[in-house]
Short mmCIF file of C-alpha atoms and ligand atoms in Angstrom, two decimals:
data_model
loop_
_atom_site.label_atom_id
_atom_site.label_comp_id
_atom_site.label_asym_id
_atom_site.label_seq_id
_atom_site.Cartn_x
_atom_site.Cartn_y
_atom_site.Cartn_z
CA UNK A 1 49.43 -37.25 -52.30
CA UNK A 2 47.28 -35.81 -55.25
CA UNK A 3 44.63 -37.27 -53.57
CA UNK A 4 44.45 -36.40 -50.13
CA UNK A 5 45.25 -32.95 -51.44
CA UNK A 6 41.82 -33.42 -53.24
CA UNK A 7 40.04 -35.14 -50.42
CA UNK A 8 41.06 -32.01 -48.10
CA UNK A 9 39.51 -29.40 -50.52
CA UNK A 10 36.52 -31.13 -51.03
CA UNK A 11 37.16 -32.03 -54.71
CA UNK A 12 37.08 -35.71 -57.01
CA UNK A 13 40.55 -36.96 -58.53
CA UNK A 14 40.21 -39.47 -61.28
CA UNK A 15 42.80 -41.00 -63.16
CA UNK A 16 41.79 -41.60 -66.81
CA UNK A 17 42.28 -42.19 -70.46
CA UNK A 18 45.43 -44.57 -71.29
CA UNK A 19 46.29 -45.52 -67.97
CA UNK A 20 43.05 -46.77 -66.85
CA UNK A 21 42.99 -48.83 -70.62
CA UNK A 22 46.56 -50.58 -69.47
CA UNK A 23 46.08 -50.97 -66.30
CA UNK A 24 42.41 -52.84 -67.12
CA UNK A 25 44.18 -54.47 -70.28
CA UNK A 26 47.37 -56.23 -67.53
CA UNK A 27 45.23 -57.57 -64.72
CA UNK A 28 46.12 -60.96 -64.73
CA UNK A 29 49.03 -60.74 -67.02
CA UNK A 30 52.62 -61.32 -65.80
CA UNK A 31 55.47 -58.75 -65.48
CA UNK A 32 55.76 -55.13 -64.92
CA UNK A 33 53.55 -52.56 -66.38
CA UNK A 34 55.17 -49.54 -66.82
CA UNK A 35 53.14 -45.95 -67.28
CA UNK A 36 55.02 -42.67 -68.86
CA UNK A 37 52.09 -41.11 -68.87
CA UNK A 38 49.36 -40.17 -66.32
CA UNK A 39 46.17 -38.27 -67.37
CA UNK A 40 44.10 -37.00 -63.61
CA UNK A 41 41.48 -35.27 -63.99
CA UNK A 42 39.61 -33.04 -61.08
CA UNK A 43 36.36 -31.84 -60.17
CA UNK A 44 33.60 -31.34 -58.16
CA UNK A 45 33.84 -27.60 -57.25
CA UNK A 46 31.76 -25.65 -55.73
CA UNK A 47 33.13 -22.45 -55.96
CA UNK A 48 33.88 -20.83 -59.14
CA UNK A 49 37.61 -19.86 -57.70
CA UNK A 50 38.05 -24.03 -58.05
CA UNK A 51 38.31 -24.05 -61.86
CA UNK A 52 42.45 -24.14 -60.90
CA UNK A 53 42.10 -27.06 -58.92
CA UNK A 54 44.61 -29.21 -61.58
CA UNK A 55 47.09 -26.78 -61.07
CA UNK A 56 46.80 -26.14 -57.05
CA UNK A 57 47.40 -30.14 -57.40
CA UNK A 58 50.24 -29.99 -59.10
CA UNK A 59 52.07 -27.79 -57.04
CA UNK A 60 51.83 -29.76 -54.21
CA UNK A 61 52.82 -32.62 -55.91
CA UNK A 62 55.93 -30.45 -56.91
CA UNK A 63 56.10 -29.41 -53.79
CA UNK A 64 57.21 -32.83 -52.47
CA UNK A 65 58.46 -33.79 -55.70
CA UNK A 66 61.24 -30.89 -56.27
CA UNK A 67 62.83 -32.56 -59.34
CA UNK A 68 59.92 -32.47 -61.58
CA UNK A 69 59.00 -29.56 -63.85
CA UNK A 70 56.10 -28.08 -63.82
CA UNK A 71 54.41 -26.76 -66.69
CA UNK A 72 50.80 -24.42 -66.61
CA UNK A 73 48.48 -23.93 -69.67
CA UNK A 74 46.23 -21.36 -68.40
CA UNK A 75 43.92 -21.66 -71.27
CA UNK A 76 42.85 -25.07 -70.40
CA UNK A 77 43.07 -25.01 -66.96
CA UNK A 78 45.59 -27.80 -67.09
CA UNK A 79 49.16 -28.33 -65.59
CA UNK A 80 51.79 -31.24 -66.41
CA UNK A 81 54.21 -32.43 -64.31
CA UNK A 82 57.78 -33.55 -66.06
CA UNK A 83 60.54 -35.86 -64.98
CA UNK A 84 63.17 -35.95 -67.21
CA UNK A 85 64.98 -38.62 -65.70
CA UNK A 86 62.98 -40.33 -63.49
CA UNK A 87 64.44 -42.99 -61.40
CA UNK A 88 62.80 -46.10 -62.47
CA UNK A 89 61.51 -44.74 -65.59
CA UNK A 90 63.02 -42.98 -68.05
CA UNK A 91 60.53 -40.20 -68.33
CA UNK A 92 57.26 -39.71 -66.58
CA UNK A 93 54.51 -37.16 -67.39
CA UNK A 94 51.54 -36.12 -64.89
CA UNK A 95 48.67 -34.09 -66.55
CA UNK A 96 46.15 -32.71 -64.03
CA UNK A 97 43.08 -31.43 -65.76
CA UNK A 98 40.43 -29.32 -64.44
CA UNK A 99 37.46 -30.71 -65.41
CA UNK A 100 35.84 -28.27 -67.78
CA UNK A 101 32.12 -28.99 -66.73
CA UNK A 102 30.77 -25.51 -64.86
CA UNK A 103 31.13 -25.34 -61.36
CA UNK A 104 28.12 -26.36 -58.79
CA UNK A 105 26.95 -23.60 -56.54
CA UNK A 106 26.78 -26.60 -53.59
CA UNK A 107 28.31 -29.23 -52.88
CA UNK A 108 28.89 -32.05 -55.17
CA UNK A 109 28.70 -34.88 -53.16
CA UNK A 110 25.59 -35.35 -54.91
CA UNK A 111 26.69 -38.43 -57.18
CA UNK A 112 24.09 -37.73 -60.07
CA UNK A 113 25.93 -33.93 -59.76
CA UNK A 114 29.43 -35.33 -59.85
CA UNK A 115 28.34 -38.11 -62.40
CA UNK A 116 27.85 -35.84 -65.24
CA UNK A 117 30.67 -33.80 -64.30
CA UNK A 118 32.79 -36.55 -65.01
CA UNK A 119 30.71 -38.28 -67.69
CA UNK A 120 30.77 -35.36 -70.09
CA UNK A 121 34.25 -35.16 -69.78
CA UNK A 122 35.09 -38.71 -70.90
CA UNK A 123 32.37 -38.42 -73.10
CA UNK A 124 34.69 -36.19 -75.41
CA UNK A 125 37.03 -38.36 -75.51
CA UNK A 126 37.93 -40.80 -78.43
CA UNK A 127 37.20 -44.29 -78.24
CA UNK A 128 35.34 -46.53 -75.44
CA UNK A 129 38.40 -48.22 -74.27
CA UNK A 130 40.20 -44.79 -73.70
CA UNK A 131 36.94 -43.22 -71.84
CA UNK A 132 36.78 -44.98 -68.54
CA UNK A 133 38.00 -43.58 -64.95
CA UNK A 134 39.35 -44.68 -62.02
CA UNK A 135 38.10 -43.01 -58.73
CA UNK A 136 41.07 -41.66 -56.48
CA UNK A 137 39.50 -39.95 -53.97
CA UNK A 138 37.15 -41.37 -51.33
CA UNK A 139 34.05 -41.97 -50.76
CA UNK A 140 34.27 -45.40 -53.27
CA UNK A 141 37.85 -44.62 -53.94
CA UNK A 142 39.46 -47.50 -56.47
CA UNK A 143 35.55 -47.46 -58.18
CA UNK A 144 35.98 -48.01 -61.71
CA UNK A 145 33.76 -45.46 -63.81
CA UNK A 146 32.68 -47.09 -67.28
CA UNK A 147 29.96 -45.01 -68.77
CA UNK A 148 29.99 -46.52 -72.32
CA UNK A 149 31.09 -50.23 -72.12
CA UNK A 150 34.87 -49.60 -72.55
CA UNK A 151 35.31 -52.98 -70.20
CA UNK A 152 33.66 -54.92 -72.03
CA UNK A 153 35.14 -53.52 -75.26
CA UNK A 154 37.98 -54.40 -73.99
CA UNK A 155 37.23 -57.76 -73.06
CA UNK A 156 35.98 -58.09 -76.88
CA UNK A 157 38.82 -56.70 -78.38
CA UNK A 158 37.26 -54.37 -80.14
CA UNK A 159 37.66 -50.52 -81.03
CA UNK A 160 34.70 -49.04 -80.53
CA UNK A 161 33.89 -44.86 -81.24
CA UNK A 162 31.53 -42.93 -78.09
CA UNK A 163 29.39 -41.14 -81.38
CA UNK A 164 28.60 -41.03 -84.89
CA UNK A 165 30.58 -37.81 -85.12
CA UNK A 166 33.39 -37.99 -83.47
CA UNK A 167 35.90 -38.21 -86.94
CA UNK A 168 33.98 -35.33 -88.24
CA UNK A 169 34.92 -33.42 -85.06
CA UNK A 170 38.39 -34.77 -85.38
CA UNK A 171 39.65 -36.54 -88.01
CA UNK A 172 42.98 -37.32 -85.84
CA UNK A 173 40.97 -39.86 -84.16
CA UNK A 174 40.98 -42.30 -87.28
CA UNK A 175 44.64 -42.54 -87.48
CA UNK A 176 44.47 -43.24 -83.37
CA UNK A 177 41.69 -45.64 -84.04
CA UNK A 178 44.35 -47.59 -85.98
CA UNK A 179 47.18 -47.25 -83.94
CA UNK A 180 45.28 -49.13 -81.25
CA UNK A 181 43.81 -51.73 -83.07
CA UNK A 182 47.08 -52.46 -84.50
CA UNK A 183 48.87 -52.43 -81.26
CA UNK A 184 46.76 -54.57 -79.37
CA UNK A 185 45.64 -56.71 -81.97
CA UNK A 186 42.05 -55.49 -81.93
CA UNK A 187 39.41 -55.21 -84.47
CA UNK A 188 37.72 -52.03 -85.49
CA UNK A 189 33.51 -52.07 -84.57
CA UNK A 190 31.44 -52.43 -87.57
CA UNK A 191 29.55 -49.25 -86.86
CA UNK A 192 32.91 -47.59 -86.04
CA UNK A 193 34.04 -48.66 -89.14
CA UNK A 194 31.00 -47.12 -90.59
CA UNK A 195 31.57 -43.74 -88.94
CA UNK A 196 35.08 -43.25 -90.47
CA UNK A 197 33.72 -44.47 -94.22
CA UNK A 198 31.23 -41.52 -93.84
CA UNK A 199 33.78 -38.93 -92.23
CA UNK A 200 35.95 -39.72 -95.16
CA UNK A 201 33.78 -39.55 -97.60
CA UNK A 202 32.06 -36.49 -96.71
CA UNK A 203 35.71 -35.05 -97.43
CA UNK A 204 36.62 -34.24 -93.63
CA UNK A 205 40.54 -34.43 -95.15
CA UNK A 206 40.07 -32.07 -97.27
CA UNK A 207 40.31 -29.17 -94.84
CA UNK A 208 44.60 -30.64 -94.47
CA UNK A 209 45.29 -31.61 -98.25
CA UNK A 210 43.19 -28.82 -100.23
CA UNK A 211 45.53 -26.23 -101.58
CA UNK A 212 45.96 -22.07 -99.30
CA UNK A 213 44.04 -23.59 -96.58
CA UNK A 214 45.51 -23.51 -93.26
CA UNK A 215 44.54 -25.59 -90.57
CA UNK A 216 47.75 -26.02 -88.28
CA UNK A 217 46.43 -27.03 -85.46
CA UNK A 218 45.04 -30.43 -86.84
CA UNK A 219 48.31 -30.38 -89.32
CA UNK A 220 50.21 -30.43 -86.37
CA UNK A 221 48.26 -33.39 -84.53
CA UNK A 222 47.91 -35.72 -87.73
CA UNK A 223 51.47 -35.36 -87.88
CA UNK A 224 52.26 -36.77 -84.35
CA UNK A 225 49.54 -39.22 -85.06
CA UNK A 226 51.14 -40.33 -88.62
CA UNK A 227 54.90 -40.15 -86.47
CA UNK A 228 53.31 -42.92 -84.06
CA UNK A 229 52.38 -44.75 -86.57
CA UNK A 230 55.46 -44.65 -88.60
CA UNK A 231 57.85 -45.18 -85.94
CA UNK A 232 56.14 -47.86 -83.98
CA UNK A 233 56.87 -51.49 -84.53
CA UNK A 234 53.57 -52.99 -86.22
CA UNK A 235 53.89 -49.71 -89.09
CA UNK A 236 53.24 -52.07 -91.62
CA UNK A 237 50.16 -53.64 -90.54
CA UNK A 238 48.90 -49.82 -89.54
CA UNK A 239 49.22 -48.21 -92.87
CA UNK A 240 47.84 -51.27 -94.64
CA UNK A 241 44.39 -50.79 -92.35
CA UNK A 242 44.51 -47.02 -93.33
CA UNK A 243 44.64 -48.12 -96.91
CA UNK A 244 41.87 -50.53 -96.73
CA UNK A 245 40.10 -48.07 -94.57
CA UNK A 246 40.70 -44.88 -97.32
CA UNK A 247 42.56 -43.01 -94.58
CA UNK A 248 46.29 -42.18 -96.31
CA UNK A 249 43.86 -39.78 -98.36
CA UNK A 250 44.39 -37.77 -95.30
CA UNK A 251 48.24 -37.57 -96.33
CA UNK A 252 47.05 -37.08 -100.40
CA UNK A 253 44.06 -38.13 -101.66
CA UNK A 254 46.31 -40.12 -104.56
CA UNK A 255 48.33 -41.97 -102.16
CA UNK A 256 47.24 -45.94 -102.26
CA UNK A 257 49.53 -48.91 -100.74
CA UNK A 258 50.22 -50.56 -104.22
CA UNK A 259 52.28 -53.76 -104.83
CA UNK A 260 55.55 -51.38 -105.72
CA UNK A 261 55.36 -48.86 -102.74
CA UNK A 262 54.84 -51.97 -100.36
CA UNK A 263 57.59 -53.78 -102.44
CA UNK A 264 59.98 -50.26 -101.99
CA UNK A 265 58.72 -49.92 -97.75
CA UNK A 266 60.27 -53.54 -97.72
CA UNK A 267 63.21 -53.00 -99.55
CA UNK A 268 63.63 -49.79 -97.73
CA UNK A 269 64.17 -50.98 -93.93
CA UNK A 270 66.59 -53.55 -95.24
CA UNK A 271 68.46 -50.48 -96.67
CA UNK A 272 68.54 -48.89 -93.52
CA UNK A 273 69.71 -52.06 -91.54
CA UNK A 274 72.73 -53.03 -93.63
CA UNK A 275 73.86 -49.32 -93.99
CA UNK A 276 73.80 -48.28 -90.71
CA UNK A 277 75.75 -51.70 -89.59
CA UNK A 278 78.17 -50.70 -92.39
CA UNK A 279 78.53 -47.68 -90.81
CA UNK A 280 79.29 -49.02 -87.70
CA UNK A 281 81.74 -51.62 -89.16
CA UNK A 282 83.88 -48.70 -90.53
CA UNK A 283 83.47 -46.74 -87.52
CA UNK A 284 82.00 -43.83 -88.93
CA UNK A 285 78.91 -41.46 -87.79
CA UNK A 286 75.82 -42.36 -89.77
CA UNK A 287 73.65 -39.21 -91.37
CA UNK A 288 70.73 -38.22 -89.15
CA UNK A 289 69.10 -40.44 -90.24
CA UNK A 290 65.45 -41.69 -88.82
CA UNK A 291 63.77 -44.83 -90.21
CA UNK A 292 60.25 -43.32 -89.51
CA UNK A 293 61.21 -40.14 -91.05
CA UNK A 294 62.43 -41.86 -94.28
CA UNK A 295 59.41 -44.47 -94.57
CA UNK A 296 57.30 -41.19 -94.74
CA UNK A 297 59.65 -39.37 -97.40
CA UNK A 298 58.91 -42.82 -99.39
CA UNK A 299 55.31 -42.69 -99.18
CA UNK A 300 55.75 -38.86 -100.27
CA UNK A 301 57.91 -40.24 -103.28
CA UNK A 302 55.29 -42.05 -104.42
CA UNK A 303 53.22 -39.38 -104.90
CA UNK A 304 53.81 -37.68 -108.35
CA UNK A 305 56.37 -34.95 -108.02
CA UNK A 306 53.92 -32.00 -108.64
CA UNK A 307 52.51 -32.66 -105.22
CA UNK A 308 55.32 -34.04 -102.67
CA UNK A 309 56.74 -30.46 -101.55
CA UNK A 310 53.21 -29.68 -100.88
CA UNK A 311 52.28 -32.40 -98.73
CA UNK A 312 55.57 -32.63 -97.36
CA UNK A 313 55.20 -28.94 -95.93
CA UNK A 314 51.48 -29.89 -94.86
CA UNK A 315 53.05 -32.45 -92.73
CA UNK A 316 55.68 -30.24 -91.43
CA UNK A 317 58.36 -32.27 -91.97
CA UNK A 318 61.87 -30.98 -91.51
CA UNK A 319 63.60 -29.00 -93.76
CA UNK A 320 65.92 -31.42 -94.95
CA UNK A 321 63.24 -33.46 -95.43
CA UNK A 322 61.16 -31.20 -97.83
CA UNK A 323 64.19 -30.02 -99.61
CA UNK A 324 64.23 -33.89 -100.68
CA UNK A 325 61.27 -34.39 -102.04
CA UNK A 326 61.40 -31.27 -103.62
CA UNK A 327 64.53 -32.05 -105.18
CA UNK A 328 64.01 -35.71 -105.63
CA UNK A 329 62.66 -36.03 -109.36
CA UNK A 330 65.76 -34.20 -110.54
CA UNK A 331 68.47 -35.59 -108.31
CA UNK A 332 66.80 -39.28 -109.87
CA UNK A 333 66.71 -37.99 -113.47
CA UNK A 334 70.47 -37.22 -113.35
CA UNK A 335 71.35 -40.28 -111.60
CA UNK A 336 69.86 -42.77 -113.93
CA UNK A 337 71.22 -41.01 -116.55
CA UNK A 338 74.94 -40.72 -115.55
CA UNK A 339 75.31 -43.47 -113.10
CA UNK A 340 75.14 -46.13 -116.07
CA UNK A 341 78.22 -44.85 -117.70
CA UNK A 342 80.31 -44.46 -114.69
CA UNK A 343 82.83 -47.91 -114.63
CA UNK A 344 85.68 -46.77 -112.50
CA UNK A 345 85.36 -45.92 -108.56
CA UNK A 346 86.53 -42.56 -108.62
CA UNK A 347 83.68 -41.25 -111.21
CA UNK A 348 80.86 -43.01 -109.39
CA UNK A 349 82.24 -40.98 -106.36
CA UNK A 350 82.58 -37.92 -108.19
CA UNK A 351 78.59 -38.24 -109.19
CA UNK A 352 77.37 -39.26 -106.03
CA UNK A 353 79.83 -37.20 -103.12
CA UNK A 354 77.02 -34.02 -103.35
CA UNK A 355 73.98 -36.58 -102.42
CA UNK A 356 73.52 -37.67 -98.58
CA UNK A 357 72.70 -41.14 -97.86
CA UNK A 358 68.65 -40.24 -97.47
CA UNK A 359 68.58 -38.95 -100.46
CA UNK A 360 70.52 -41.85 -102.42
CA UNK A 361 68.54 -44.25 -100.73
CA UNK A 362 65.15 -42.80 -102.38
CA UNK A 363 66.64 -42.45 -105.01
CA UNK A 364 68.42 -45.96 -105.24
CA UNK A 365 64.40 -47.78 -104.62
CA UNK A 366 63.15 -45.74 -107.45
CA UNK A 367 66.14 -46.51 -109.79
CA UNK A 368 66.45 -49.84 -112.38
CA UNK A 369 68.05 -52.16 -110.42
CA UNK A 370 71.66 -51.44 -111.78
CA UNK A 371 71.69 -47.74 -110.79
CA UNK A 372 70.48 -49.40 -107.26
CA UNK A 373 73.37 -51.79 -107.42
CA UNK A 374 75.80 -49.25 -107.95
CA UNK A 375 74.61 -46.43 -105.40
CA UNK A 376 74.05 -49.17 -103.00
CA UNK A 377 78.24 -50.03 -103.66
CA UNK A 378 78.85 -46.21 -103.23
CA UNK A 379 76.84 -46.22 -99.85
CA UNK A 380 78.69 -48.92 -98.68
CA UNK A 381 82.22 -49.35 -100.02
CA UNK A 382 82.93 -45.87 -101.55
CA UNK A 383 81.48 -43.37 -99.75
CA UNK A 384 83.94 -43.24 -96.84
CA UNK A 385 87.32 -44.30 -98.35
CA UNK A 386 89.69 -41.61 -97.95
CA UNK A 387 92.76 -40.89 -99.76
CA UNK A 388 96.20 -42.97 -98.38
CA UNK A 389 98.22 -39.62 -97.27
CA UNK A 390 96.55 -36.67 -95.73
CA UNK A 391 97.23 -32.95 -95.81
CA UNK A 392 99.47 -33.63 -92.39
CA UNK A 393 101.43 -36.19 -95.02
CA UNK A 394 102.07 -33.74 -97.43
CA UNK A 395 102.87 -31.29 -95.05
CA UNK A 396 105.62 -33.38 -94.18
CA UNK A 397 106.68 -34.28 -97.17
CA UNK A 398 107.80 -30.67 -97.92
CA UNK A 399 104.58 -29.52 -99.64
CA UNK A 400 103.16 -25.70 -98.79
CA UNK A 401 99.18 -25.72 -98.19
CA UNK A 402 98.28 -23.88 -101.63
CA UNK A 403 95.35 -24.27 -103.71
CA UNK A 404 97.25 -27.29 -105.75
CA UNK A 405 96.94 -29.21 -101.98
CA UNK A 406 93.24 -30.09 -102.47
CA UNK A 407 94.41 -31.08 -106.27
CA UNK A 408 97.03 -33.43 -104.83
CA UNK A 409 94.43 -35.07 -102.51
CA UNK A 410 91.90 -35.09 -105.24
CA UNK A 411 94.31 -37.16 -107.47
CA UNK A 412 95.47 -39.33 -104.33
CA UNK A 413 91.51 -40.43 -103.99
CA UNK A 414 90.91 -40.91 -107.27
CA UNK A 415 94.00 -43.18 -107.42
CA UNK A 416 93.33 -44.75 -103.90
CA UNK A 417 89.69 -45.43 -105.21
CA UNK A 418 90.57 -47.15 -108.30
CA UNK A 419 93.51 -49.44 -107.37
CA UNK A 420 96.12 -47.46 -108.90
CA UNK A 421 98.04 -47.11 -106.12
CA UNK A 422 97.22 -49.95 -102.46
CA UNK A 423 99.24 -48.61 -99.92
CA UNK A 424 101.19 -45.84 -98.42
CA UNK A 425 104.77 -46.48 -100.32
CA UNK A 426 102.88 -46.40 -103.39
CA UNK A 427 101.20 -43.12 -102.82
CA UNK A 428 104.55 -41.54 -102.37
CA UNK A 429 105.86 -42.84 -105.32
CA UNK A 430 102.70 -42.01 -107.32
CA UNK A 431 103.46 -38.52 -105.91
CA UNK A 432 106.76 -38.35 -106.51
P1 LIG B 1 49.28 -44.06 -75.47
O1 LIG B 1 49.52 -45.24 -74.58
O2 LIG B 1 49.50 -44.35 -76.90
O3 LIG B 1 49.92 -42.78 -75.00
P2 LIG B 1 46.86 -42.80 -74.60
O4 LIG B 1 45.44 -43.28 -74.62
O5 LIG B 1 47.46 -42.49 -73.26
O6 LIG B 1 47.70 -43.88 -75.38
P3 LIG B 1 47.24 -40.04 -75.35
O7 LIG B 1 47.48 -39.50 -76.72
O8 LIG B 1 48.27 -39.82 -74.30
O9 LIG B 1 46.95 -41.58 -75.57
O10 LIG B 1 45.85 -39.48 -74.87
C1 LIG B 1 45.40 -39.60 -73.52
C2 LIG B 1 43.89 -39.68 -73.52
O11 LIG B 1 43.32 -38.47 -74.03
C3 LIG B 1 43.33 -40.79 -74.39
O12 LIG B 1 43.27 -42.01 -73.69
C4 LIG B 1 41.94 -40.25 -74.73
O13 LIG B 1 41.06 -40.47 -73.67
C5 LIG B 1 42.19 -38.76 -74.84
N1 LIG B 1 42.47 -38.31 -76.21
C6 LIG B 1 43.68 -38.14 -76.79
N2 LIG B 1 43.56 -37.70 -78.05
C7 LIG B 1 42.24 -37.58 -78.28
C8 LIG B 1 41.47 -37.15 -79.41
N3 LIG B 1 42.05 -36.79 -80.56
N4 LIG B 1 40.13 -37.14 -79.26
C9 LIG B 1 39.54 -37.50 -78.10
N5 LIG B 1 40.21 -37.91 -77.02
C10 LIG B 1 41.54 -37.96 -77.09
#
């Protein structure tokens, strides 16, 4: 439809970027290939009232297509299409951009014209593999456009950068750079390599992690970048190639991958996994509680504490997040030293009850391994035990809601906690 819309007006359509990479990467691979997310680009314009050719696109699409949103960003000339719930997908996006090459006063059937309309706008994107297009519109419609080798980058498995600059311009693009090799199980080009030893070297991270400067914008897009990474599968093998590449610098330029942060990620995820099932044995709603978002508080950890709020706010994590780490050397300091001495139930409770589970889990890998033992038995045995008659209970046994009520059901805990009393007949006695 976006197409024919094109054709009529005269223009090009081209899908690009990610699309064209997967679509290249399953020919001749079984199963189904699914695409979230659809970058089209237009051009060819011959009148400067064109340069809102993306968005005239989208609205016919929308047109026939009533259930999607549709979303403009005037700046940029650009407008996305949204389907929340798409039938066969879950979610699909359409981006329509207007190619931002000037508009030719004639024609531009002229394919050297149209050529370097197109070229210069894959040209600023990131790697080889991500800067190829696929013609949509006719003449030589289904025409695969490869300026820079991305096929057979492809074909070599390799992650190759368009020029020597390109991390300068945007240091983002190392922290993509790994995400794909990573995920496809590709190798980094030498030269490429090369590039992002020089961009970090000549300090280009220094504009995020130096102290009063404020660079949001790129703040913002490391972040979703560092997210990826964190959340996806293959996380492991992605932060160990932006060690060995220098890249967590971007995060602080302290931060390395040592034996005991590697040793804490691992012990970490089995944290998560046999808390949250312990959760679910007992029935009971699990914290917010993110894996990505807690394998990033651990790298923060690891920093010394002078600098984790810091970097912590530079990544914009959430609140709760940055309260954390800003209250984590403290929270650890009294836990070490007061968890030891606490033998019954009821006073490891009484210590921990004012922690979430985050928070004792970072605390719990940076603790000797008997103040882990013992939070680790609060997270999972103590934490949700309540005591054996509720305020209902004592309601009915002829008590008046007062202040001594919470006392009663203070004492009932304690006693359910440590044993004194098993089951419900006891706990009236014990009241009695
Ligand atoms: P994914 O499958 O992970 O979404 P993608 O290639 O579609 O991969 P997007 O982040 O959606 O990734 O970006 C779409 C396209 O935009 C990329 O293929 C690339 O051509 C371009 N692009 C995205 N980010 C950058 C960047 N920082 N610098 C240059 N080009 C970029």
């Amino acid at each position: 439809i976006a197409s024919q819309a094109a054709e009529k007006r005269g223009w090009h359509l081209y899908l690009v970027g990610g699309a064209v990479r997967d679509l290249l990467l399953a020919e001749g691979q079984t199963g189904t290939l699914m695409i979230n997310d659809i970058d089209l680009v237009v051009d060819g314009f011959h009148q400067a009232a064109d340069v809102g050719a993306g968005v005239e696109l989208a609205k016919v699409l929308q047109e026939v297509y009533q259930n999607a949103r549709l979303e403009i960003h005037g700046a940029f000339q650009t407008a996305a299409l949204l389907w929340h719930k798409h039938p066969e997908l879950n979610s699909l996006w359409v981006d329509i951009a207007t190619s931002r090459t000037e508009f030719y006063p004639y024609p531009a059937a002229n394919p050297e014209v149209e050529a370097s309309s197109i070229r210069q706008d894959l040209y600023r994107r990131d790697f080889t593999i991500n800067a190829m297009a696929l013609r949509l519109t006719s003449p030589r419609s289904g025409e695969l456009l490869d300026f820079f080798g991305g096929l057979l980058d492809l074909q070599a498995k390799e992650i190759r950068v368009l020029h020597p600059n390109s991390f300068i311009e945007d240091p983002t693009r190392i922290y993509r750079g790994v995400r794909f090799a990573v995920r496809f199980g590709f190798a980094i080009e030498q030269r490429t390599k090369e590039y992002i030893n020089y961009a970090i070297n000549s300090g280009v991270y220094d504009r995020t992690t130096q102290e009063n400067v404020k660079t949001p914008a790129l703040q913002t897009r490391l972040k979703t970048e560092l997210k990826h990474i964190v959340e996806a599968p293959y996380w492991q093998s992605a932060l160990q190639l932006l060690d060995d590449l220098g890249a967590l610098q971007c995060i602080h330029p302290t931060l390395k991958l040592d034996i005991y942060i590697l040793r804490e990620l691992r012990l970490l995820e089995k944290l998560i996994i046999i808390y949250l099932r312990s959760c679910e044995k007992q029935q009971i709603l699990h914290p917010f509680l993110h894996p990505w978002q807690m394998r990033l508080e651990l790298l923060i950890a690891h920093l010394e504490p002078q600098y984790r709020t810091k970097v912590a706010k530079n990544l914009q994590l959430a609140d709760d997040s940055i309260n954390r780490l800003k209250k984590l050397a403290e929270m650890q300091t009294e836990v070490i030293s007061l968890l030891p001495s606490c033998e019954l139930p009821s006073q490891i409770v009484h210590l921990l009850k004012k922690y979430d589970a985050p928070t004792l889990m970072l605390v719990a890998l940076k603790s000797p391994r008997q103040v882990r033992r013992k939070i680790w038995y609060y997270l999972t045995n103590l934490a949700n035990v309540q005591p054996l008659l509720n305020g209902n209970d004592l309601k009915q046994l002829g008590y008046k809601p007062s202040p001594i009520f919470k006392q009663i059901l203070d004492d009932l805990l304690t006693a359910t906690l440590d044993g004194t009393i098993k089951d419900e007949s006891e706990a009236r006695e014990f009241l009695a």
